[in-house]
Tab-separated table of C-alpha atoms and ligand atoms in Angstrom:
chain	number	residue	atom	x	y	z
O	1	MET	CA	-9.639	4.878	-3.795
O	2	GLY	CA	-11.616	7.858	-4.952
O	3	GLY	CA	-9.682	10.960	-4.000
O	4	GLY	CA	-10.694	12.931	-0.945
O	5	GLU	CA	-14.134	11.497	-0.404
O	6	ASN	CA	-12.872	8.025	0.373
O	7	ARG	CA	-9.768	8.924	2.329
O	8	PRO	CA	-9.761	7.968	5.978
O	9	PRO	CA	-10.962	10.636	8.393
O	10	PHE	CA	-8.178	12.845	9.594
O	11	GLN	CA	-7.004	11.905	13.058
O	12	PRO	CA	-4.786	14.393	14.814
O	13	LEU	CA	-1.904	13.277	16.976
O	14	LYS	CA	-3.881	12.935	20.176
O	15	GLY	CA	-2.758	15.203	22.961
O	16	ARG	CA	0.506	15.985	21.268
O	17	ASP	CA	1.835	19.265	20.036
O	18	TRP	CA	3.703	18.032	17.016
O	19	GLN	CA	5.570	21.331	16.584
O	20	GLU	CA	7.274	20.732	19.891
O	21	TRP	CA	7.511	16.977	19.512
O	22	PHE	CA	9.248	17.129	16.153
O	23	GLN	CA	11.152	20.398	16.614
O	24	GLU	CA	14.588	18.745	16.512
O	25	LEU	CA	13.879	16.862	13.290
O	26	PRO	CA	15.364	18.054	10.009
O	27	THR	CA	13.036	18.522	7.058
O	28	PRO	CA	11.940	16.947	4.888
O	29	SER	CA	11.434	13.854	7.047
O	30	TYR	CA	8.985	10.990	7.054
O	31	ILE	CA	7.963	9.912	10.545
O	32	LEU	CA	6.498	6.439	11.005
O	33	ASP	CA	4.191	5.973	13.999
O	34	GLU	CA	4.885	2.682	15.746
O	35	GLY	CA	1.818	2.942	17.982
O	36	LYS	CA	-0.515	3.454	15.022
O	37	LEU	CA	1.059	0.513	13.208
O	38	ARG	CA	0.444	-1.679	16.220
O	39	ALA	CA	-3.148	-0.455	16.515
O	40	ASN	CA	-3.738	-1.358	12.860
O	41	GLY	CA	-2.100	-4.720	13.487
O	42	GLN	CA	-4.455	-5.387	16.377
O	43	VAL	CA	-7.497	-4.818	14.143
O	44	LEU	CA	-6.090	-7.251	11.589
O	45	LYS	CA	-5.166	-9.823	14.220
O	46	ALA	CA	-8.662	-9.723	15.716
O	47	LEU	CA	-10.154	-10.228	12.250
O	48	GLN	CA	-7.997	-13.319	11.760
O	49	GLU	CA	-8.962	-14.695	15.162
O	50	ARG	CA	-12.667	-14.169	14.524
O	51	THR	CA	-12.717	-15.661	11.029
O	52	GLY	CA	-9.711	-17.929	10.633
O	53	CYS	CA	-8.547	-15.968	7.586
O	54	LYS	CA	-4.894	-15.017	7.126
O	55	VAL	CA	-3.714	-11.455	6.588
O	56	LEU	CA	-0.471	-10.565	4.806
O	57	LEU	CA	1.316	-7.231	4.459
O	58	ALA	CA	1.475	-6.125	0.813
O	59	GLN	CA	4.976	-4.712	0.917
O	60	LYS	CA	4.598	-2.519	-2.134
O	61	ALA	CA	2.572	-0.111	0.031
O	62	PHE	CA	4.824	-0.202	3.067
O	63	SER	CA	8.222	-1.836	3.230
O	64	ASN	CA	9.992	-0.079	6.098
O	65	PHE	CA	11.339	-3.338	7.390
O	66	ASP	CA	12.616	-1.851	10.649
O	67	LEU	CA	8.956	-1.933	11.682
O	68	TYR	CA	8.276	-5.495	10.513
O	69	GLY	CA	9.102	-6.694	14.007
O	70	THR	CA	6.305	-4.515	15.363
O	71	LEU	CA	3.847	-5.870	12.791
O	72	ALA	CA	4.860	-9.530	12.730
O	73	PRO	CA	2.812	-10.641	15.779
O	74	TYR	CA	-0.347	-9.483	14.011
O	75	LEU	CA	0.249	-10.862	10.510
O	76	ALA	CA	0.507	-14.232	8.813
O	77	GLY	CA	3.294	-12.958	6.574
O	78	THR	CA	4.154	-10.757	3.650
O	79	GLU	CA	3.082	-10.383	0.051
O	80	ALA	CA	5.570	-9.445	-2.649
O	81	SER	CA	5.348	-8.053	-6.173
O	82	GLY	CA	8.457	-9.851	-7.326
O	83	LEU	CA	11.890	-11.132	-6.411
O	84	TYR	CA	13.166	-8.243	-4.298
O	85	GLU	CA	10.091	-7.848	-2.148
O	86	ALA	CA	9.891	-11.617	-1.709
O	87	ARG	CA	13.488	-11.613	-0.477
O	88	LEU	CA	12.788	-8.671	1.834
O	89	GLY	CA	9.801	-10.449	3.323
O	90	ARG	CA	11.786	-13.635	3.844
O	91	GLU	CA	14.714	-11.756	5.417
O	92	GLU	CA	12.843	-9.248	7.529
O	93	MET	CA	9.701	-11.118	8.540
O	94	PRO	CA	11.201	-14.593	8.849
O	95	ASP	CA	9.137	-17.518	10.142
O	96	ARG	CA	6.093	-16.099	8.381
O	97	GLU	CA	4.579	-16.891	5.000
O	98	VAL	CA	5.925	-15.207	1.875
O	99	HIS	CA	3.505	-14.872	-1.029
O	100	VAL	CA	4.336	-13.429	-4.409
O	101	PHE	CA	2.271	-12.225	-7.338
O	102	CYS	CA	3.937	-10.758	-10.405
O	103	GLY	CA	2.475	-9.749	-13.766
O	104	ALA	CA	5.205	-11.879	-15.359
O	105	TYR	CA	8.203	-13.684	-13.868
O	106	ARG	CA	11.635	-13.702	-15.477
O	107	GLN	CA	13.342	-17.002	-16.174
O	108	GLN	CA	16.613	-15.813	-14.641
O	109	ASP	CA	14.925	-14.859	-11.353
O	110	PHE	CA	12.704	-17.832	-10.872
O	111	GLY	CA	15.176	-20.197	-9.233
O	112	GLU	CA	16.077	-17.592	-6.631
O	113	LEU	CA	12.423	-16.712	-6.077
O	114	LEU	CA	11.792	-20.330	-5.114
O	115	LYS	CA	14.195	-19.821	-2.192
O	116	TYR	CA	12.014	-17.097	-0.665
O	117	ALA	CA	8.371	-17.628	-1.595
O	118	ASP	CA	5.876	-20.109	-0.173
O	119	HIS	CA	2.963	-19.161	-2.426
O	120	ILE	CA	3.594	-18.236	-6.044
O	121	VAL	CA	0.722	-16.701	-7.987
O	122	PHE	CA	0.831	-16.499	-11.763
O	123	ASN	CA	-0.961	-13.978	-13.922
O	124	SER	CA	-1.626	-16.096	-16.995
O	125	PRO	CA	-2.097	-19.750	-17.917
O	126	ARG	CA	0.987	-19.378	-20.099
O	127	GLN	CA	3.238	-18.382	-17.183
O	128	LEU	CA	1.621	-21.094	-15.088
O	129	ALA	CA	2.588	-23.630	-17.751
O	130	GLN	CA	6.112	-22.203	-17.997
O	131	PHE	CA	6.979	-22.016	-14.290
O	132	GLY	CA	4.254	-23.910	-12.436
O	133	PRO	CA	5.862	-27.363	-12.668
O	134	ALA	CA	9.152	-26.049	-11.193
O	135	ALA	CA	7.268	-24.286	-8.408
O	136	LYS	CA	5.321	-27.438	-7.620
O	137	ALA	CA	8.454	-29.578	-7.701
O	138	ALA	CA	10.002	-27.182	-5.173
O	139	GLY	CA	7.036	-27.749	-2.875
O	140	LYS	CA	5.411	-24.370	-3.389
O	141	SER	CA	1.738	-23.585	-3.211
O	142	VAL	CA	0.758	-22.481	-6.702
O	143	GLY	CA	-1.967	-20.030	-7.655
O	144	LEU	CA	-3.449	-18.194	-10.596
O	145	ARG	CA	-4.757	-14.652	-10.516
O	146	ILE	CA	-8.245	-14.470	-11.928
O	147	ASN	CA	-10.060	-11.469	-13.324
O	148	PRO	CA	-13.706	-11.502	-12.240
O	149	GLU	CA	-14.406	-8.718	-14.763
O	150	ARG	CA	-16.477	-6.746	-12.283
O	151	SER	CA	-15.314	-3.148	-11.848
O	152	THR	CA	-16.421	-1.639	-8.558
O	153	GLN	CA	-14.800	1.765	-8.806
O	154	GLU	CA	-15.272	4.772	-11.029
O	155	GLY	CA	-12.992	7.505	-12.188
O	156	HIS	CA	-9.673	5.859	-11.371
O	157	ALA	CA	-9.003	3.671	-14.391
O	158	ILE	CA	-5.339	3.415	-13.395
O	159	TYR	CA	-6.420	1.261	-10.427
O	160	ASP	CA	-9.027	-0.872	-12.185
O	161	PRO	CA	-7.723	-4.297	-13.195
O	162	CYS	CA	-11.239	-5.347	-14.261
O	163	ALA	CA	-11.476	-2.923	-17.173
O	164	PRO	CA	-11.890	-4.417	-20.669
O	165	GLY	CA	-8.525	-5.385	-22.114
O	166	SER	CA	-6.860	-5.558	-18.688
O	167	ARG	CA	-3.551	-7.381	-18.551
O	168	LEU	CA	-4.030	-8.356	-14.904
O	169	GLY	CA	-5.663	-11.650	-14.084
O	170	THR	CA	-7.139	-14.485	-16.141
O	171	THR	CA	-10.694	-14.011	-17.356
O	172	ARG	CA	-13.024	-16.956	-17.588
O	173	ALA	CA	-12.739	-16.835	-21.382
O	174	GLN	CA	-8.930	-16.963	-21.135
O	175	TRP	CA	-9.252	-19.791	-18.634
O	176	ASP	CA	-11.558	-21.793	-20.887
O	177	ALA	CA	-9.248	-21.315	-23.853
O	178	ALA	CA	-6.042	-22.353	-22.081
O	179	MET	CA	-6.594	-24.386	-18.922
O	180	THR	CA	-5.979	-28.069	-19.572
O	181	PRO	CA	-6.590	-30.629	-16.795
O	182	GLU	CA	-2.809	-30.776	-16.278
O	183	LEU	CA	-2.608	-27.025	-15.739
O	184	THR	CA	-5.616	-26.968	-13.450
O	185	GLY	CA	-3.985	-29.818	-11.547
O	186	LEU	CA	-1.033	-27.568	-10.733
O	187	LEU	CA	-3.251	-25.111	-8.885
O	188	ASP	CA	-3.609	-24.942	-5.118
O	189	GLY	CA	-5.462	-21.663	-5.121
O	190	LEU	CA	-6.902	-18.670	-6.903
O	191	HIS	CA	-6.153	-15.013	-6.335
O	192	PHE	CA	-8.024	-11.858	-7.234
O	193	HIS	CA	-7.089	-8.251	-6.629
O	194	THR	CA	-9.615	-5.728	-7.882
O	195	LEU	CA	-10.139	-3.201	-5.078
O	196	CYS	CA	-8.400	0.008	-4.064
O	197	GLU	CA	-9.202	1.839	-0.816
O	198	GLN	CA	-12.637	0.249	-0.851
O	199	ASP	CA	-15.142	-0.933	1.699
O	200	SER	CA	-16.483	-4.472	1.972
O	201	ASP	CA	-19.599	-3.722	-0.080
O	202	ALA	CA	-17.317	-3.654	-3.140
O	203	LEU	CA	-15.742	-6.918	-2.006
O	204	GLU	CA	-19.187	-8.472	-1.719
O	205	VAL	CA	-19.997	-7.498	-5.304
O	206	THR	CA	-16.628	-8.816	-6.459
O	207	LEU	CA	-17.064	-12.089	-4.617
O	208	GLY	CA	-20.410	-12.543	-6.333
O	209	ALA	CA	-18.686	-12.163	-9.695
O	210	VAL	CA	-15.987	-14.615	-8.618
O	211	ALA	CA	-18.697	-17.106	-7.651
O	212	ASP	CA	-20.503	-16.621	-10.971
O	213	ARG	CA	-17.429	-17.081	-13.101
O	214	PHE	CA	-15.204	-19.427	-11.122
O	215	GLY	CA	-17.593	-21.084	-8.647
O	216	ASP	CA	-17.265	-24.411	-10.450
O	217	VAL	CA	-13.475	-24.626	-10.046
O	218	LEU	CA	-13.148	-23.194	-6.528
O	219	PRO	CA	-14.139	-26.393	-4.657
O	220	GLY	CA	-10.985	-27.942	-6.109
O	221	MET	CA	-8.807	-25.251	-4.508
O	222	LYS	CA	-7.146	-25.106	-1.102
O	223	TRP	CA	-7.162	-21.333	-0.819
O	224	LEU	CA	-8.612	-18.147	-2.218
O	225	ASN	CA	-6.676	-14.902	-1.902
O	226	PHE	CA	-8.894	-11.784	-1.846
O	227	GLY	CA	-5.937	-9.500	-2.744
O	228	GLY	CA	-5.615	-6.007	-1.292
O	229	GLY	CA	-7.463	-2.718	-1.462
O	230	HIS	CA	-9.556	-3.492	1.628
O	231	HIS	CA	-9.537	-0.358	3.799
O	232	ILE	CA	-10.037	-2.506	6.877
O	233	THR	CA	-8.460	-0.188	9.440
O	234	ARG	CA	-10.438	2.855	8.379
O	235	PRO	CA	-12.720	3.656	11.329
O	236	ASP	CA	-15.951	3.477	9.306
O	237	TYR	CA	-15.040	0.266	7.446
O	238	ASP	CA	-17.784	-2.361	7.516
O	239	LEU	CA	-15.926	-5.243	9.202
O	240	GLU	CA	-19.028	-7.381	9.640
O	241	ARG	CA	-19.664	-7.477	5.918
O	242	LEU	CA	-16.028	-8.437	5.336
O	243	GLU	CA	-16.418	-11.270	7.831
O	244	ARG	CA	-19.549	-12.463	6.034
O	245	CYS	CA	-17.604	-12.488	2.755
O	246	ILE	CA	-14.805	-14.506	4.322
O	247	ARG	CA	-17.228	-17.032	5.839
O	248	ARG	CA	-19.121	-17.292	2.573
O	249	ALA	CA	-15.950	-18.345	0.743
O	250	GLN	CA	-14.898	-20.694	3.537
O	251	GLU	CA	-18.306	-22.387	3.593
O	252	ALA	CA	-19.111	-22.436	-0.121
O	253	TRP	CA	-15.751	-23.711	-1.337
O	254	ASP	CA	-13.939	-24.988	1.743
O	255	VAL	CA	-10.976	-22.732	1.018
O	256	GLU	CA	-8.519	-20.978	3.283
O	257	VAL	CA	-9.007	-17.229	2.801
O	258	TYR	CA	-6.084	-14.807	2.511
O	259	LEU	CA	-6.212	-11.025	2.488
O	260	GLU	CA	-3.162	-9.004	1.507
O	261	PRO	CA	-3.836	-5.346	2.282
O	262	GLY	CA	-1.045	-2.819	1.985
O	263	GLU	CA	-2.699	0.462	2.867
O	264	ALA	CA	-4.780	-0.956	5.706
O	265	VAL	CA	-1.669	-2.168	7.528
O	266	ALA	CA	-0.053	1.263	7.659
O	267	LEU	CA	-3.074	3.530	7.262
O	268	ASN	CA	-2.648	6.814	9.152
O	269	ALA	CA	0.615	5.481	10.581
O	270	GLY	CA	3.016	8.097	9.298
O	271	TYR	CA	3.628	11.802	8.830
O	272	PHE	CA	5.678	13.954	6.516
O	273	LEU	CA	7.388	16.999	7.984
O	274	THR	CA	8.365	19.839	5.674
O	275	THR	CA	9.423	23.496	5.824
O	276	VAL	CA	8.106	26.465	3.845
O	277	LEU	CA	10.975	27.883	1.764
O	278	ASP	CA	9.121	30.722	0.093
O	279	ALA	CA	5.677	32.307	0.086
O	280	PHE	CA	4.333	34.814	-2.420
O	281	GLN	CA	1.319	35.935	-4.391
O	282	ASN	CA	0.396	35.466	-8.044
O	283	GLY	CA	-2.729	37.518	-8.686
O	284	GLU	CA	-5.470	36.029	-6.540
O	285	THR	CA	-3.446	32.970	-5.657
O	286	SER	CA	-1.265	32.669	-2.561
O	287	LEU	CA	1.538	30.213	-3.057
O	288	ALA	CA	4.079	28.527	-0.845
O	289	ILE	CA	7.034	26.440	-1.925
O	290	LEU	CA	8.080	23.645	0.403
O	291	ASP	CA	11.312	21.724	0.778
O	292	ALA	CA	9.228	18.700	-0.216
O	293	SER	CA	7.824	17.643	-3.550
O	294	ALA	CA	4.578	15.890	-4.366
O	295	ALA	CA	6.186	14.398	-7.471
O	296	CYS	CA	9.223	13.067	-5.612
O	297	HIS	CA	8.113	12.383	-2.056
O	298	MET	CA	4.383	11.689	-2.203
O	299	PRO	CA	3.911	10.549	-5.798
O	300	ASP	CA	0.407	9.162	-5.242
O	301	VAL	CA	-0.802	12.695	-4.548
O	302	LEU	CA	-0.336	13.246	-8.291
O	303	GLU	CA	-0.854	9.712	-9.531
O	304	MET	CA	-4.065	8.882	-7.742
O	305	PRO	CA	-4.646	11.872	-7.271
O	306	TYR	CA	-5.529	12.932	-3.729
O	307	ARG	CA	-5.044	15.776	-1.286
O	308	PRO	CA	-3.283	14.592	1.859
O	309	PRO	CA	-4.419	15.764	5.293
O	310	LEU	CA	-2.398	18.605	6.787
O	311	TYR	CA	-2.308	19.288	10.503
O	312	GLY	CA	-3.747	22.627	11.595
O	313	ALA	CA	-5.071	23.463	8.140
O	314	GLY	CA	-8.523	23.490	6.617
O	315	ASP	CA	-10.109	23.061	3.237
O	316	PRO	CA	-9.716	25.991	0.820
O	317	GLY	CA	-11.709	28.959	2.099
O	318	GLU	CA	-12.452	27.384	5.477
O	319	ARG	CA	-9.899	29.541	7.281
O	320	PRO	CA	-8.857	33.129	6.426
O	321	PHE	CA	-5.741	32.380	4.351
O	322	THR	CA	-5.882	29.859	1.520
O	323	VAL	CA	-2.507	28.826	0.128
O	324	ARG	CA	-1.494	26.500	-2.691
O	325	LEU	CA	1.385	24.298	-1.515
O	326	GLY	CA	3.906	23.059	-4.048
O	327	GLY	CA	7.383	21.647	-4.389
O	328	PRO	CA	10.588	23.303	-5.588
O	329	THR	CA	10.867	21.135	-8.721
O	330	CYS	CA	10.461	22.278	-12.335
O	331	LEU	CA	7.182	20.421	-12.739
O	332	ALA	CA	4.347	22.964	-12.948
O	333	GLY	CA	1.974	20.372	-11.559
O	334	ASP	CA	4.130	19.585	-8.528
O	335	VAL	CA	1.328	20.831	-6.276
O	336	VAL	CA	0.244	19.088	-3.085
O	337	GLY	CA	-3.022	20.989	-2.873
O	338	ASP	CA	-4.839	24.077	-1.596
O	339	TYR	CA	-5.170	24.459	2.179
O	340	SER	CA	-6.392	27.244	4.439
O	341	PHE	CA	-4.655	28.617	7.510
O	342	ASP	CA	-5.358	31.051	10.343
O	343	ARG	CA	-2.462	33.256	9.273
O	344	PRO	CA	-0.379	33.662	6.114
O	345	LEU	CA	2.468	31.193	5.686
O	346	ALA	CA	6.022	32.479	5.919
O	347	GLU	CA	9.498	31.179	5.263
O	348	GLY	CA	10.542	28.779	7.994
O	349	ASP	CA	7.034	27.581	8.922
O	350	ARG	CA	6.925	23.857	9.406
O	351	LEU	CA	4.020	21.807	8.082
O	352	LEU	CA	3.023	18.233	8.890
O	353	PHE	CA	1.115	16.044	6.446
O	354	GLY	CA	-0.784	13.019	7.714
O	355	ASP	CA	-1.290	9.469	6.375
O	356	MET	CA	2.197	9.433	4.905
O	357	ALA	CA	3.397	5.906	5.718
O	358	ILE	CA	1.861	4.299	2.625
O	359	TYR	CA	3.145	4.488	-0.940
O	360	THR	CA	5.681	7.149	0.069
O	361	THR	CA	8.974	5.886	1.501
O	362	CYS	CA	8.845	2.900	-0.855
O	363	LYS	CA	7.839	4.932	-3.912
O	364	ASN	CA	9.789	8.174	-3.752
O	365	ASN	CA	12.398	9.300	-6.283
O	366	THR	CA	15.117	11.880	-6.885
O	367	PHE	CA	13.636	13.626	-9.943
O	368	ASN	CA	15.204	17.104	-10.314
O	369	GLY	CA	17.978	15.917	-8.013
O	370	MET	CA	15.619	16.270	-5.079
O	371	PRO	CA	17.083	14.863	-1.865
O	372	LEU	CA	15.342	11.868	-0.361
O	373	PRO	CA	13.776	12.670	3.030
O	374	ASP	CA	15.053	11.085	6.233
O	375	ILE	CA	12.954	8.296	7.663
O	376	TRP	CA	12.264	8.470	11.397
O	377	VAL	CA	10.137	6.426	13.717
O	378	LEU	CA	8.030	7.765	16.567
O	379	ARG	CA	8.320	4.951	19.116
O	380	GLU	CA	5.487	4.043	21.417
O	381	ASP	CA	7.355	5.622	24.346
O	382	GLY	CA	7.361	8.934	22.464
O	383	SER	CA	11.024	8.829	21.494
O	384	LEU	CA	12.203	9.509	17.960
O	385	GLU	CA	14.732	7.321	16.189
O	386	LYS	CA	16.312	7.834	12.780
O	387	LEU	CA	15.938	4.806	10.514
O	388	ALA	CA	17.518	6.144	7.345
O	389	GLY	CA	19.169	9.244	5.932
O	390	PHE	CA	20.193	9.947	2.372
O	391	GLY	CA	22.549	12.222	0.539
O	392	TYR	CA	24.133	13.120	-2.758
O	393	LYS	CA	25.508	9.628	-3.250
O	394	ASP	CA	21.997	8.143	-3.245
O	395	PHE	CA	21.085	10.494	-6.075
O	396	LYS	CA	24.307	9.961	-8.015
O	397	TYR	CA	24.968	6.249	-7.818
O	398	ARG	CA	21.613	5.134	-9.039
O	399	LEU	CA	22.573	6.839	-12.288
O	400	GLY	CA	26.017	5.396	-12.872
O	401	GLN	CA	29.250	4.119	-11.414
O	402	GLY	CA	31.181	7.404	-11.204
Z	1	LIG	C1	-1.473	-3.365	-4.650
Z	1	LIG	C2	-1.717	-4.767	-4.288
Z	1	LIG	C3	-2.043	-5.104	-2.978
Z	1	LIG	C4	-2.191	-4.083	-1.873
Z	1	LIG	O1	-3.136	-3.112	-2.186
Z	1	LIG	P1	-3.551	-1.971	-1.125
Z	1	LIG	O2	-4.449	-1.099	-1.920
Z	1	LIG	O3	-2.316	-1.266	-0.697
Z	1	LIG	O4	-4.229	-2.657	0.000
Z	1	LIG	C5	-2.238	-6.433	-2.698
Z	1	LIG	N1	-2.131	-7.388	-3.655
Z	1	LIG	C6	-1.815	-7.093	-4.935
Z	1	LIG	C7	-1.685	-8.173	-5.927
Z	1	LIG	C8	-1.593	-5.774	-5.292
Z	1	LIG	O5	-1.291	-5.469	-6.553
């Protein structure tokens, strides 16, 4: 994580004039890039072949299941945040592993969850005691999420599960207070997830904390899941250090190592096409209103926050005309960011944001009655195919029966 400074370098669509390529597409539309997904998959597959680790897709970042077939040859399976994602992984990437971690499971869901998941990771010793025996009896591999209490990121508290008072993961103190031999006996593995858009130096620090706090119990485990947040497919990512971390865990504790990145699977593998609806001046500030909303269609731009790459545009002041791009919603802060252009923007101009496959299509909303964008795929042969379109009924019927 870490806003602009840690975002992947901006990679233009090589040799392609996107204006022409996408000219028939309506806006707003997300466009998923099958070739980029496959390229990411190849990096992850090679990592697994070199180290013997297993890599899962964290579906919360990317769950456009029409592309699971493209990704499946490169992945060991899917990771889910709960019942629905576990079912999606089982249905759409069948014959692969389904892992699930949830902050707390519901009694009424648990029986159905057992139909889909192979690995079930609990957040607390209490939930492990409540559901672990049923999971074990159903033949599942059972895990507990630990909290190594080692923050490796600054300034983004919303993404730091190692902060004091965190609800995510079991600290060593919580473990010592609650883990009886019977409970420990239920465990096949441990899981930690503490990173966000980070390089392997942060993983190395985290793994050291895991060794310090849980090194005594790890030899009794079959697997250790390193969670997500590894920006593995970013071009400057330190893969060798990651491989050393994986080997260290394999050798020290004789565990199978899992990684469950979300972002890294679909990094730079999607675009968001939008049209300028209005452009005007307020004092010194040039403004443009798009038919797309940061709040609705790219919520992490506000939540993280970050400024997404925009094709043919520069940083503020870099080119002659700097414009603040925002959405048509009522939210004053529905601003994507400030960008500079070679000429002023005008109604009808089309703009293309990059790195829009992750935390977008699976996280958007219809606040203000905003329409949901189409979802298209750019196939490897250059053709475009519509995967999903939405309308008034998608806005209305999530609010009531009518
Ligand atoms: C969010 C999350 C992931 C994926 O994180 P990315 O930053 O998208 O790689 C994996 N595992 C767990 C438990 C998560 O919460």
